[in-house]
Amino acid sequence: MTSAEIGDVRIEYVIDGPDDAEPILLIMGMGAQLVAWPTDLVDLLVAQGFRVIRYDNRDQGLSSFTDAPPPTRGHVVRGLAARRWAVADYTLADLADDAAGLLEHLGIDSAHVVGASMGGMIAQELTLRHPDRVRSLCSIMSNTGHRRHGRSSPRLLPALVRQVRATPPTTREEAIEVGVEAFRVIAGRDFDEDEMRGLAEAHVARRVNTPTSRDRQLNAINASPDRTARLRTITVPTLVIHGLRDRLVLPSGGVATARAIPGSRLLMFPEMGHDLPRGRRAEIVEAISQNARHSG
């Protein structure tokens, strides 16, 4: 692993696959590090002929953290209530510029781009702000920023509130258990506890997620504008993937995204929640590959 200095932000990244392969940039979501991309999914992408680039968004993992007073609970609540009341240190546009800066640092003129959850929002924004940098787009379990589509299920809110109000872990073991439970709450039917424990351990080995970093990224989402109208200008091949059991970002988010982007393909899996189920990874990679081939 190594890092890139992009303005005042340091971005940690890792690359898998040969230097002469087609570059594909994977963008992870809120509160997650680059290790949240399952190893077998990365391996499958490499086998399909991609040079796979993963990175930590700012305020996550080994990338730099914002040097500013932590967000207050009031800031978070007001931002969730209405966009006009949101207060944020940065927006999704800034995170998209980080991604573009990383590609520039690596000497990559353009890449296929895949984003999951908040990463899907960043991927959309990257395509809108830097269209020449994006060969194809895949938005997974994400939304358009329109507050009527892709919100969290009311049934999930009590569990999310408990997580927000919980005392931060003080030991490695507690942090791992918190991570496993966070994965469990949002997963679909095929939750794999052993694999999720491994992912939680990988996160903790690099850096424990903090409420401050999570809230900064949440505020960035809440303060960013609805992208629906702008998404209609996207012309690159686009794939939208969503799980019908997703309660964190309801399936309406994926449907709205596909409707907004002309010519996009919508792929939905009945057992998938807000996760990347092992049993669907080969299909997901094949769909991403097919979408990428349309960019030629």
PDB file of C-alpha atoms in Angstrom, residues 17-293:
ATOM      1  CA  GLY A  17      -3.413  -6.668 -11.214  1.00  0.00           C
ATOM      2  CA  PRO A  18      -0.913  -5.996 -14.015  1.00  0.00           C
ATOM      3  CA  ASP A  19       0.132  -2.456 -14.911  1.00  0.00           C
ATOM      4  CA  ASP A  20      -1.050  -2.823 -18.507  1.00  0.00           C
ATOM      5  CA  ALA A  21      -4.560  -4.006 -17.619  1.00  0.00           C
ATOM      6  CA  GLU A  22      -7.659  -1.798 -17.871  1.00  0.00           C
ATOM      7  CA  PRO A  23      -7.896   0.344 -14.709  1.00  0.00           C
ATOM      8  CA  ILE A  24     -10.960   0.024 -12.521  1.00  0.00           C
ATOM      9  CA  LEU A  25     -11.451   2.250  -9.476  1.00  0.00           C
ATOM     10  CA  LEU A  26     -13.409   0.834  -6.532  1.00  0.00           C
ATOM     11  CA  ILE A  27     -14.941   3.400  -4.147  1.00  0.00           C
ATOM     12  CA  MET A  28     -16.196   2.171  -0.780  1.00  0.00           C
ATOM     13  CA  GLY A  29     -18.979   3.629   1.324  1.00  0.00           C
ATOM     14  CA  MET A  30     -19.468   5.487   4.586  1.00  0.00           C
ATOM     15  CA  GLY A  31     -17.547   4.153   7.560  1.00  0.00           C
ATOM     16  CA  ALA A  32     -15.796   1.497   5.464  1.00  0.00           C
ATOM     17  CA  GLN A  33     -12.189   1.089   4.386  1.00  0.00           C
ATOM     18  CA  LEU A  34     -10.715  -0.292   1.188  1.00  0.00           C
ATOM     19  CA  VAL A  35     -10.495  -3.727   2.831  1.00  0.00           C
ATOM     20  CA  ALA A  36     -14.310  -3.875   2.826  1.00  0.00           C
ATOM     21  CA  TRP A  37     -14.097  -4.952  -0.818  1.00  0.00           C
ATOM     22  CA  PRO A  38     -14.089  -8.770  -0.562  1.00  0.00           C
ATOM     23  CA  THR A  39     -10.780 -10.313  -1.627  1.00  0.00           C
ATOM     24  CA  ASP A  40     -12.445 -12.831  -3.922  1.00  0.00           C
ATOM     25  CA  LEU A  41     -14.344 -10.067  -5.719  1.00  0.00           C
ATOM     26  CA  VAL A  42     -11.069  -8.217  -6.295  1.00  0.00           C
ATOM     27  CA  ASP A  43      -9.457 -11.444  -7.533  1.00  0.00           C
ATOM     28  CA  LEU A  44     -12.340 -12.035  -9.936  1.00  0.00           C
ATOM     29  CA  LEU A  45     -11.931  -8.525 -11.360  1.00  0.00           C
ATOM     30  CA  VAL A  46      -8.210  -9.125 -11.859  1.00  0.00           C
ATOM     31  CA  ALA A  47      -9.002 -12.408 -13.601  1.00  0.00           C
ATOM     32  CA  GLN A  48     -11.335 -10.472 -15.934  1.00  0.00           C
ATOM     33  CA  GLY A  49      -8.385  -8.340 -17.042  1.00  0.00           C
ATOM     34  CA  PHE A  50      -8.627  -5.318 -14.757  1.00  0.00           C
ATOM     35  CA  ARG A  51      -6.028  -3.386 -12.811  1.00  0.00           C
ATOM     36  CA  VAL A  52      -7.980  -2.905  -9.579  1.00  0.00           C
ATOM     37  CA  ILE A  53      -7.452   0.288  -7.580  1.00  0.00           C
ATOM     38  CA  ARG A  54      -8.947   0.544  -4.099  1.00  0.00           C
ATOM     39  CA  TYR A  55      -8.537   3.419  -1.677  1.00  0.00           C
ATOM     40  CA  ASP A  56      -9.627   4.801   1.688  1.00  0.00           C
ATOM     41  CA  ASN A  57     -11.843   7.867   1.494  1.00  0.00           C
ATOM     42  CA  ARG A  58     -10.704  10.760   3.649  1.00  0.00           C
ATOM     43  CA  ASP A  59     -11.577  10.243   7.329  1.00  0.00           C
ATOM     44  CA  GLN A  60     -11.272   6.477   6.932  1.00  0.00           C
ATOM     45  CA  GLY A  61      -8.563   3.864   7.299  1.00  0.00           C
ATOM     46  CA  LEU A  62      -5.049   5.096   6.576  1.00  0.00           C
ATOM     47  CA  SER A  63      -6.065   8.222   4.652  1.00  0.00           C
ATOM     48  CA  SER A  64      -5.837  11.584   6.387  1.00  0.00           C
ATOM     49  CA  PHE A  65      -8.460  12.755   8.861  1.00  0.00           C
ATOM     50  CA  THR A  66     -10.032  16.206   8.887  1.00  0.00           C
ATOM     51  CA  ASP A  67      -8.418  18.629  11.320  1.00  0.00           C
ATOM     52  CA  ALA A  68     -11.526  20.447  12.534  1.00  0.00           C
ATOM     53  CA  PRO A  69     -13.860  20.342  15.525  1.00  0.00           C
ATOM     54  CA  PRO A  70     -15.913  17.129  15.530  1.00  0.00           C
ATOM     55  CA  PRO A  71     -19.508  17.335  14.283  1.00  0.00           C
ATOM     56  CA  THR A  72     -22.078  17.765  17.017  1.00  0.00           C
ATOM     57  CA  ARG A  73     -25.090  15.503  17.409  1.00  0.00           C
ATOM     58  CA  GLY A  74     -27.222  18.515  16.519  1.00  0.00           C
ATOM     59  CA  HIS A  75     -25.396  18.960  13.205  1.00  0.00           C
ATOM     60  CA  VAL A  76     -26.086  15.346  12.287  1.00  0.00           C
ATOM     61  CA  VAL A  77     -29.753  15.445  13.306  1.00  0.00           C
ATOM     62  CA  ARG A  78     -30.431  18.717  11.488  1.00  0.00           C
ATOM     63  CA  GLY A  79     -28.733  17.409   8.345  1.00  0.00           C
ATOM     64  CA  LEU A  80     -30.819  14.265   8.411  1.00  0.00           C
ATOM     65  CA  ALA A  81     -33.964  16.345   8.806  1.00  0.00           C
ATOM     66  CA  ALA A  82     -33.324  18.720   5.894  1.00  0.00           C
ATOM     67  CA  ARG A  83     -30.505  19.388   3.445  1.00  0.00           C
ATOM     68  CA  ARG A  84     -30.728  23.138   3.967  1.00  0.00           C
ATOM     69  CA  TRP A  85     -29.809  22.669   7.631  1.00  0.00           C
ATOM     70  CA  ALA A  86     -26.828  20.405   6.987  1.00  0.00           C
ATOM     71  CA  VAL A  87     -23.387  21.524   8.161  1.00  0.00           C
ATOM     72  CA  ALA A  88     -20.429  19.666   6.674  1.00  0.00           C
ATOM     73  CA  ASP A  89     -16.641  19.920   6.411  1.00  0.00           C
ATOM     74  CA  TYR A  90     -16.853  18.723   2.798  1.00  0.00           C
ATOM     75  CA  THR A  91     -19.366  17.307   0.335  1.00  0.00           C
ATOM     76  CA  LEU A  92     -19.585  14.393  -2.077  1.00  0.00           C
ATOM     77  CA  ALA A  93     -18.149  16.705  -4.737  1.00  0.00           C
ATOM     78  CA  ASP A  94     -14.961  17.042  -2.686  1.00  0.00           C
ATOM     79  CA  LEU A  95     -14.757  13.270  -2.277  1.00  0.00           C
ATOM     80  CA  ALA A  96     -15.197  12.882  -6.032  1.00  0.00           C
ATOM     81  CA  ASP A  97     -12.354  15.336  -6.580  1.00  0.00           C
ATOM     82  CA  ASP A  98     -10.219  13.156  -4.280  1.00  0.00           C
ATOM     83  CA  ALA A  99     -10.913  10.211  -6.609  1.00  0.00           C
ATOM     84  CA  ALA A 100     -10.054  12.254  -9.694  1.00  0.00           C
ATOM     85  CA  GLY A 101      -6.885  13.449  -7.990  1.00  0.00           C
ATOM     86  CA  LEU A 102      -5.874   9.864  -7.236  1.00  0.00           C
ATOM     87  CA  LEU A 103      -6.274   8.895 -10.895  1.00  0.00           C
ATOM     88  CA  GLU A 104      -4.181  11.893 -11.891  1.00  0.00           C
ATOM     89  CA  HIS A 105      -1.527  10.951  -9.318  1.00  0.00           C
ATOM     90  CA  LEU A 106      -1.370   7.458 -10.816  1.00  0.00           C
ATOM     91  CA  GLY A 107      -1.069   8.812 -14.349  1.00  0.00           C
ATOM     92  CA  ILE A 108      -4.399   7.273 -15.378  1.00  0.00           C
ATOM     93  CA  ASP A 109      -6.347   9.360 -17.867  1.00  0.00           C
ATOM     94  CA  SER A 110      -9.591   7.429 -17.331  1.00  0.00           C
ATOM     95  CA  ALA A 111     -10.876   4.328 -15.553  1.00  0.00           C
ATOM     96  CA  HIS A 112     -13.937   2.201 -15.103  1.00  0.00           C
ATOM     97  CA  VAL A 113     -15.527   3.273 -11.811  1.00  0.00           C
ATOM     98  CA  VAL A 114     -17.467   1.163  -9.313  1.00  0.00           C
ATOM     99  CA  GLY A 115     -18.904   2.596  -6.110  1.00  0.00           C
ATOM    100  CA  ALA A 116     -20.828   0.987  -3.255  1.00  0.00           C
ATOM    101  CA  SER A 117     -23.301   2.874  -1.031  1.00  0.00           C
ATOM    102  CA  MET A 118     -21.758   6.319  -0.377  1.00  0.00           C
ATOM    103  CA  GLY A 119     -19.119   5.166  -2.837  1.00  0.00           C
ATOM    104  CA  GLY A 120     -21.864   4.931  -5.471  1.00  0.00           C
ATOM    105  CA  MET A 121     -22.772   8.536  -4.753  1.00  0.00           C
ATOM    106  CA  ILE A 122     -19.111   9.531  -5.113  1.00  0.00           C
ATOM    107  CA  ALA A 123     -18.839   7.514  -8.344  1.00  0.00           C
ATOM    108  CA  GLN A 124     -21.867   9.318  -9.770  1.00  0.00           C
ATOM    109  CA  GLU A 125     -20.434  12.683  -8.760  1.00  0.00           C
ATOM    110  CA  LEU A 126     -17.040  11.758 -10.248  1.00  0.00           C
ATOM    111  CA  THR A 127     -18.744  10.920 -13.551  1.00  0.00           C
ATOM    112  CA  LEU A 128     -20.594  14.242 -13.501  1.00  0.00           C
ATOM    113  CA  ARG A 129     -17.662  16.433 -12.463  1.00  0.00           C
ATOM    114  CA  HIS A 130     -14.917  14.658 -14.388  1.00  0.00           C
ATOM    115  CA  PRO A 131     -16.621  12.870 -17.310  1.00  0.00           C
ATOM    116  CA  ASP A 132     -13.384  12.400 -19.225  1.00  0.00           C
ATOM    117  CA  ARG A 133     -12.001  10.386 -16.298  1.00  0.00           C
ATOM    118  CA  VAL A 134     -14.759   7.748 -16.385  1.00  0.00           C
ATOM    119  CA  ARG A 135     -14.991   4.967 -18.997  1.00  0.00           C
ATOM    120  CA  SER A 136     -17.961   3.183 -17.437  1.00  0.00           C
ATOM    121  CA  LEU A 137     -19.950   3.535 -14.230  1.00  0.00           C
ATOM    122  CA  CYS A 138     -21.350   0.992 -11.782  1.00  0.00           C
ATOM    123  CA  SER A 139     -23.425   2.266  -8.849  1.00  0.00           C
ATOM    124  CA  ILE A 140     -24.126  -0.385  -6.193  1.00  0.00           C
ATOM    125  CA  MET A 141     -26.723  -0.093  -3.363  1.00  0.00           C
ATOM    126  CA  SER A 142     -26.782   3.685  -3.678  1.00  0.00           C
ATOM    127  CA  ASN A 143     -29.185   6.491  -4.602  1.00  0.00           C
ATOM    128  CA  THR A 144     -29.506   9.788  -6.472  1.00  0.00           C
ATOM    129  CA  GLY A 145     -29.525  12.097  -3.474  1.00  0.00           C
ATOM    130  CA  HIS A 146     -33.280  12.652  -3.825  1.00  0.00           C
ATOM    131  CA  ARG A 147     -34.645  12.301  -0.316  1.00  0.00           C
ATOM    132  CA  ARG A 148     -37.754  10.402  -1.338  1.00  0.00           C
ATOM    133  CA  HIS A 149     -35.808   7.564  -2.931  1.00  0.00           C
ATOM    134  CA  GLY A 150     -33.354   5.200  -1.296  1.00  0.00           C
ATOM    135  CA  ARG A 151     -33.898   6.294   2.282  1.00  0.00           C
ATOM    136  CA  SER A 152     -33.408   3.927   5.213  1.00  0.00           C
ATOM    137  CA  SER A 153     -36.303   1.704   6.233  1.00  0.00           C
ATOM    138  CA  PRO A 154     -38.129   2.873   9.365  1.00  0.00           C
ATOM    139  CA  ARG A 155     -37.758  -0.699  10.649  1.00  0.00           C
ATOM    140  CA  LEU A 156     -33.986  -0.284  10.629  1.00  0.00           C
ATOM    141  CA  LEU A 157     -33.908   3.046  12.463  1.00  0.00           C
ATOM    142  CA  PRO A 158     -34.002   1.661  16.048  1.00  0.00           C
ATOM    143  CA  ALA A 159     -30.907  -0.452  15.365  1.00  0.00           C
ATOM    144  CA  LEU A 160     -29.127   2.497  13.741  1.00  0.00           C
ATOM    145  CA  VAL A 161     -29.986   4.756  16.676  1.00  0.00           C
ATOM    146  CA  ARG A 162     -28.576   2.159  19.100  1.00  0.00           C
ATOM    147  CA  GLN A 163     -25.344   2.087  17.123  1.00  0.00           C
ATOM    148  CA  VAL A 164     -25.055   5.867  17.106  1.00  0.00           C
ATOM    149  CA  ARG A 165     -25.729   6.145  20.838  1.00  0.00           C
ATOM    150  CA  ALA A 166     -23.498   3.221  21.847  1.00  0.00           C
ATOM    151  CA  THR A 167     -20.338   3.885  23.834  1.00  0.00           C
ATOM    152  CA  PRO A 168     -17.325   3.658  21.496  1.00  0.00           C
ATOM    153  CA  PRO A 169     -15.338   0.409  21.934  1.00  0.00           C
ATOM    154  CA  THR A 170     -12.244   0.578  24.108  1.00  0.00           C
ATOM    155  CA  THR A 171     -10.542  -2.696  23.153  1.00  0.00           C
ATOM    156  CA  ARG A 172      -9.702  -4.491  19.906  1.00  0.00           C
ATOM    157  CA  GLU A 173     -12.160  -7.271  20.727  1.00  0.00           C
ATOM    158  CA  GLU A 174     -14.986  -4.807  21.390  1.00  0.00           C
ATOM    159  CA  ALA A 175     -14.255  -2.984  18.137  1.00  0.00           C
ATOM    160  CA  ILE A 176     -14.420  -6.235  16.179  1.00  0.00           C
ATOM    161  CA  GLU A 177     -17.732  -7.194  17.775  1.00  0.00           C
ATOM    162  CA  VAL A 178     -19.152  -3.759  16.969  1.00  0.00           C
ATOM    163  CA  GLY A 179     -18.042  -4.204  13.362  1.00  0.00           C
ATOM    164  CA  VAL A 180     -19.620  -7.645  13.054  1.00  0.00           C
ATOM    165  CA  GLU A 181     -22.899  -6.374  14.466  1.00  0.00           C
ATOM    166  CA  ALA A 182     -22.870  -3.383  12.112  1.00  0.00           C
ATOM    167  CA  PHE A 183     -22.476  -5.757   9.151  1.00  0.00           C
ATOM    168  CA  ARG A 184     -25.201  -8.060  10.523  1.00  0.00           C
ATOM    169  CA  VAL A 185     -27.791  -5.295  10.879  1.00  0.00           C
ATOM    170  CA  ILE A 186     -27.602  -4.225   7.229  1.00  0.00           C
ATOM    171  CA  ALA A 187     -26.858  -7.579   5.557  1.00  0.00           C
ATOM    172  CA  GLY A 188     -29.234  -9.588   3.447  1.00  0.00           C
ATOM    173  CA  ARG A 189     -30.351 -13.172   3.746  1.00  0.00           C
ATOM    174  CA  ASP A 190     -26.921 -14.747   3.210  1.00  0.00           C
ATOM    175  CA  PHE A 191     -25.034 -13.085   6.064  1.00  0.00           C
ATOM    176  CA  ASP A 192     -21.699 -14.875   6.564  1.00  0.00           C
ATOM    177  CA  GLU A 193     -20.563 -14.191  10.132  1.00  0.00           C
ATOM    178  CA  ASP A 194     -17.122 -15.743   9.699  1.00  0.00           C
ATOM    179  CA  GLU A 195     -16.356 -13.639   6.656  1.00  0.00           C
ATOM    180  CA  MET A 196     -17.719 -10.483   8.266  1.00  0.00           C
ATOM    181  CA  ARG A 197     -15.623 -11.116  11.350  1.00  0.00           C
ATOM    182  CA  GLY A 198     -12.590 -11.311   9.091  1.00  0.00           C
ATOM    183  CA  LEU A 199     -13.546  -8.008   7.480  1.00  0.00           C
ATOM    184  CA  ALA A 200     -14.067  -6.416  10.897  1.00  0.00           C
ATOM    185  CA  GLU A 201     -10.655  -7.664  12.020  1.00  0.00           C
ATOM    186  CA  ALA A 202      -9.085  -6.238   8.851  1.00  0.00           C
ATOM    187  CA  HIS A 203     -10.676  -2.850   9.546  1.00  0.00           C
ATOM    188  CA  VAL A 204      -9.535  -2.780  13.160  1.00  0.00           C
ATOM    189  CA  ALA A 205      -6.002  -3.878  12.218  1.00  0.00           C
ATOM    190  CA  ARG A 206      -5.679  -0.741  10.098  1.00  0.00           C
ATOM    191  CA  ARG A 207      -7.682   1.792  12.137  1.00  0.00           C
ATOM    192  CA  VAL A 208     -10.755   1.719  14.332  1.00  0.00           C
ATOM    193  CA  ASN A 209     -13.671   3.653  12.907  1.00  0.00           C
ATOM    194  CA  THR A 210     -14.762   6.537  15.122  1.00  0.00           C
ATOM    195  CA  PRO A 211     -18.107   8.312  15.488  1.00  0.00           C
ATOM    196  CA  THR A 212     -16.410  11.526  14.356  1.00  0.00           C
ATOM    197  CA  SER A 213     -15.225  10.097  11.033  1.00  0.00           C
ATOM    198  CA  ARG A 214     -18.582   8.444  10.418  1.00  0.00           C
ATOM    199  CA  ASP A 215     -20.480  11.640  11.186  1.00  0.00           C
ATOM    200  CA  ARG A 216     -18.250  13.749   8.918  1.00  0.00           C
ATOM    201  CA  GLN A 217     -19.046  11.449   6.003  1.00  0.00           C
ATOM    202  CA  LEU A 218     -22.746  11.342   6.884  1.00  0.00           C
ATOM    203  CA  ASN A 219     -22.816  15.136   6.978  1.00  0.00           C
ATOM    204  CA  ALA A 220     -21.128  15.184   3.548  1.00  0.00           C
ATOM    205  CA  ILE A 221     -23.998  13.079   2.174  1.00  0.00           C
ATOM    206  CA  ASN A 222     -26.653  15.189   3.880  1.00  0.00           C
ATOM    207  CA  ALA A 223     -25.167  18.480   2.637  1.00  0.00           C
ATOM    208  CA  SER A 224     -24.838  17.358  -0.999  1.00  0.00           C
ATOM    209  CA  PRO A 225     -27.521  18.269  -3.551  1.00  0.00           C
ATOM    210  CA  ASP A 226     -29.912  15.961  -5.346  1.00  0.00           C
ATOM    211  CA  ARG A 227     -28.132  14.629  -8.453  1.00  0.00           C
ATOM    212  CA  THR A 228     -31.228  13.413 -10.338  1.00  0.00           C
ATOM    213  CA  ALA A 229     -31.377  16.089 -13.037  1.00  0.00           C
ATOM    214  CA  ARG A 230     -27.620  16.036 -13.614  1.00  0.00           C
ATOM    215  CA  LEU A 231     -27.557  12.239 -13.841  1.00  0.00           C
ATOM    216  CA  ARG A 232     -29.599  12.530 -17.032  1.00  0.00           C
ATOM    217  CA  THR A 233     -26.481  13.973 -18.717  1.00  0.00           C
ATOM    218  CA  ILE A 234     -24.364  10.842 -18.145  1.00  0.00           C
ATOM    219  CA  THR A 235     -23.495   9.089 -21.409  1.00  0.00           C
ATOM    220  CA  VAL A 236     -21.019   6.390 -20.341  1.00  0.00           C
ATOM    221  CA  PRO A 237     -22.244   2.777 -20.035  1.00  0.00           C
ATOM    222  CA  THR A 238     -23.880   2.481 -16.618  1.00  0.00           C
ATOM    223  CA  LEU A 239     -24.822  -0.483 -14.464  1.00  0.00           C
ATOM    224  CA  VAL A 240     -26.946  -0.097 -11.320  1.00  0.00           C
ATOM    225  CA  ILE A 241     -26.964  -2.951  -8.784  1.00  0.00           C
ATOM    226  CA  HIS A 242     -29.225  -3.166  -5.733  1.00  0.00           C
ATOM    227  CA  GLY A 243     -30.533  -5.721  -3.282  1.00  0.00           C
ATOM    228  CA  LEU A 244     -34.247  -6.142  -2.727  1.00  0.00           C
ATOM    229  CA  ARG A 245     -33.545  -6.769   0.980  1.00  0.00           C
ATOM    230  CA  ASP A 246     -31.552  -3.573   1.422  1.00  0.00           C
ATOM    231  CA  ARG A 247     -32.985  -1.683   4.393  1.00  0.00           C
ATOM    232  CA  LEU A 248     -30.189   0.880   4.771  1.00  0.00           C
ATOM    233  CA  VAL A 249     -30.702   2.247   1.258  1.00  0.00           C
ATOM    234  CA  LEU A 250     -34.103   1.017   0.131  1.00  0.00           C
ATOM    235  CA  PRO A 251     -34.312  -0.463  -3.397  1.00  0.00           C
ATOM    236  CA  SER A 252     -36.092   2.662  -4.614  1.00  0.00           C
ATOM    237  CA  GLY A 253     -32.643   4.295  -4.580  1.00  0.00           C
ATOM    238  CA  GLY A 254     -31.355   1.913  -7.226  1.00  0.00           C
ATOM    239  CA  VAL A 255     -34.543   2.178  -9.278  1.00  0.00           C
ATOM    240  CA  ALA A 256     -34.366   5.985  -9.224  1.00  0.00           C
ATOM    241  CA  THR A 257     -30.702   5.912 -10.241  1.00  0.00           C
ATOM    242  CA  ALA A 258     -31.385   3.641 -13.208  1.00  0.00           C
ATOM    243  CA  ARG A 259     -34.336   5.765 -14.288  1.00  0.00           C
ATOM    244  CA  ALA A 260     -32.252   8.928 -14.133  1.00  0.00           C
ATOM    245  CA  ILE A 261     -29.292   7.690 -16.211  1.00  0.00           C
ATOM    246  CA  PRO A 262     -30.211   7.141 -19.876  1.00  0.00           C
ATOM    247  CA  GLY A 263     -29.578   3.636 -21.167  1.00  0.00           C
ATOM    248  CA  SER A 264     -28.480   2.244 -17.821  1.00  0.00           C
ATOM    249  CA  ARG A 265     -29.043  -1.374 -16.812  1.00  0.00           C
ATOM    250  CA  LEU A 266     -30.654  -2.237 -13.466  1.00  0.00           C
ATOM    251  CA  LEU A 267     -29.659  -5.521 -11.828  1.00  0.00           C
ATOM    252  CA  MET A 268     -31.433  -6.473  -8.586  1.00  0.00           C
ATOM    253  CA  PHE A 269     -30.896  -9.534  -6.403  1.00  0.00           C
ATOM    254  CA  PRO A 270     -33.719 -10.843  -4.175  1.00  0.00           C
ATOM    255  CA  GLU A 271     -31.540 -12.051  -1.262  1.00  0.00           C
ATOM    256  CA  MET A 272     -29.069  -9.150  -1.241  1.00  0.00           C
ATOM    257  CA  GLY A 273     -29.184  -6.516   1.473  1.00  0.00           C
ATOM    258  CA  HIS A 274     -26.687  -3.719   1.969  1.00  0.00           C
ATOM    259  CA  ASP A 275     -23.816  -6.075   1.252  1.00  0.00           C
ATOM    260  CA  LEU A 276     -22.003  -7.976  -1.477  1.00  0.00           C
ATOM    261  CA  PRO A 277     -23.158 -11.573  -0.931  1.00  0.00           C
ATOM    262  CA  ARG A 278     -20.592 -14.233  -1.763  1.00  0.00           C
ATOM    263  CA  GLY A 279     -23.033 -16.196  -3.897  1.00  0.00           C
ATOM    264  CA  ARG A 280     -23.590 -13.232  -6.236  1.00  0.00           C
ATOM    265  CA  ARG A 281     -20.026 -11.932  -6.601  1.00  0.00           C
ATOM    266  CA  ALA A 282     -19.234 -13.824  -9.797  1.00  0.00           C
ATOM    267  CA  GLU A 283     -22.441 -12.466 -11.376  1.00  0.00           C
ATOM    268  CA  ILE A 284     -21.661  -8.962 -10.149  1.00  0.00           C
ATOM    269  CA  VAL A 285     -18.150  -9.073 -11.609  1.00  0.00           C
ATOM    270  CA  GLU A 286     -19.426 -10.489 -14.902  1.00  0.00           C
ATOM    271  CA  ALA A 287     -22.034  -7.712 -15.111  1.00  0.00           C
ATOM    272  CA  ILE A 288     -19.383  -5.071 -14.361  1.00  0.00           C
ATOM    273  CA  SER A 289     -17.148  -6.570 -17.042  1.00  0.00           C
ATOM    274  CA  GLN A 290     -19.945  -6.598 -19.622  1.00  0.00           C
ATOM    275  CA  ASN A 291     -20.763  -2.989 -18.828  1.00  0.00           C
ATOM    276  CA  ALA A 292     -17.093  -2.023 -19.148  1.00  0.00           C
ATOM    277  CA  ARG A 293     -16.836  -3.719 -22.540  1.00  0.00           C
TER     278      ARG A 293
END
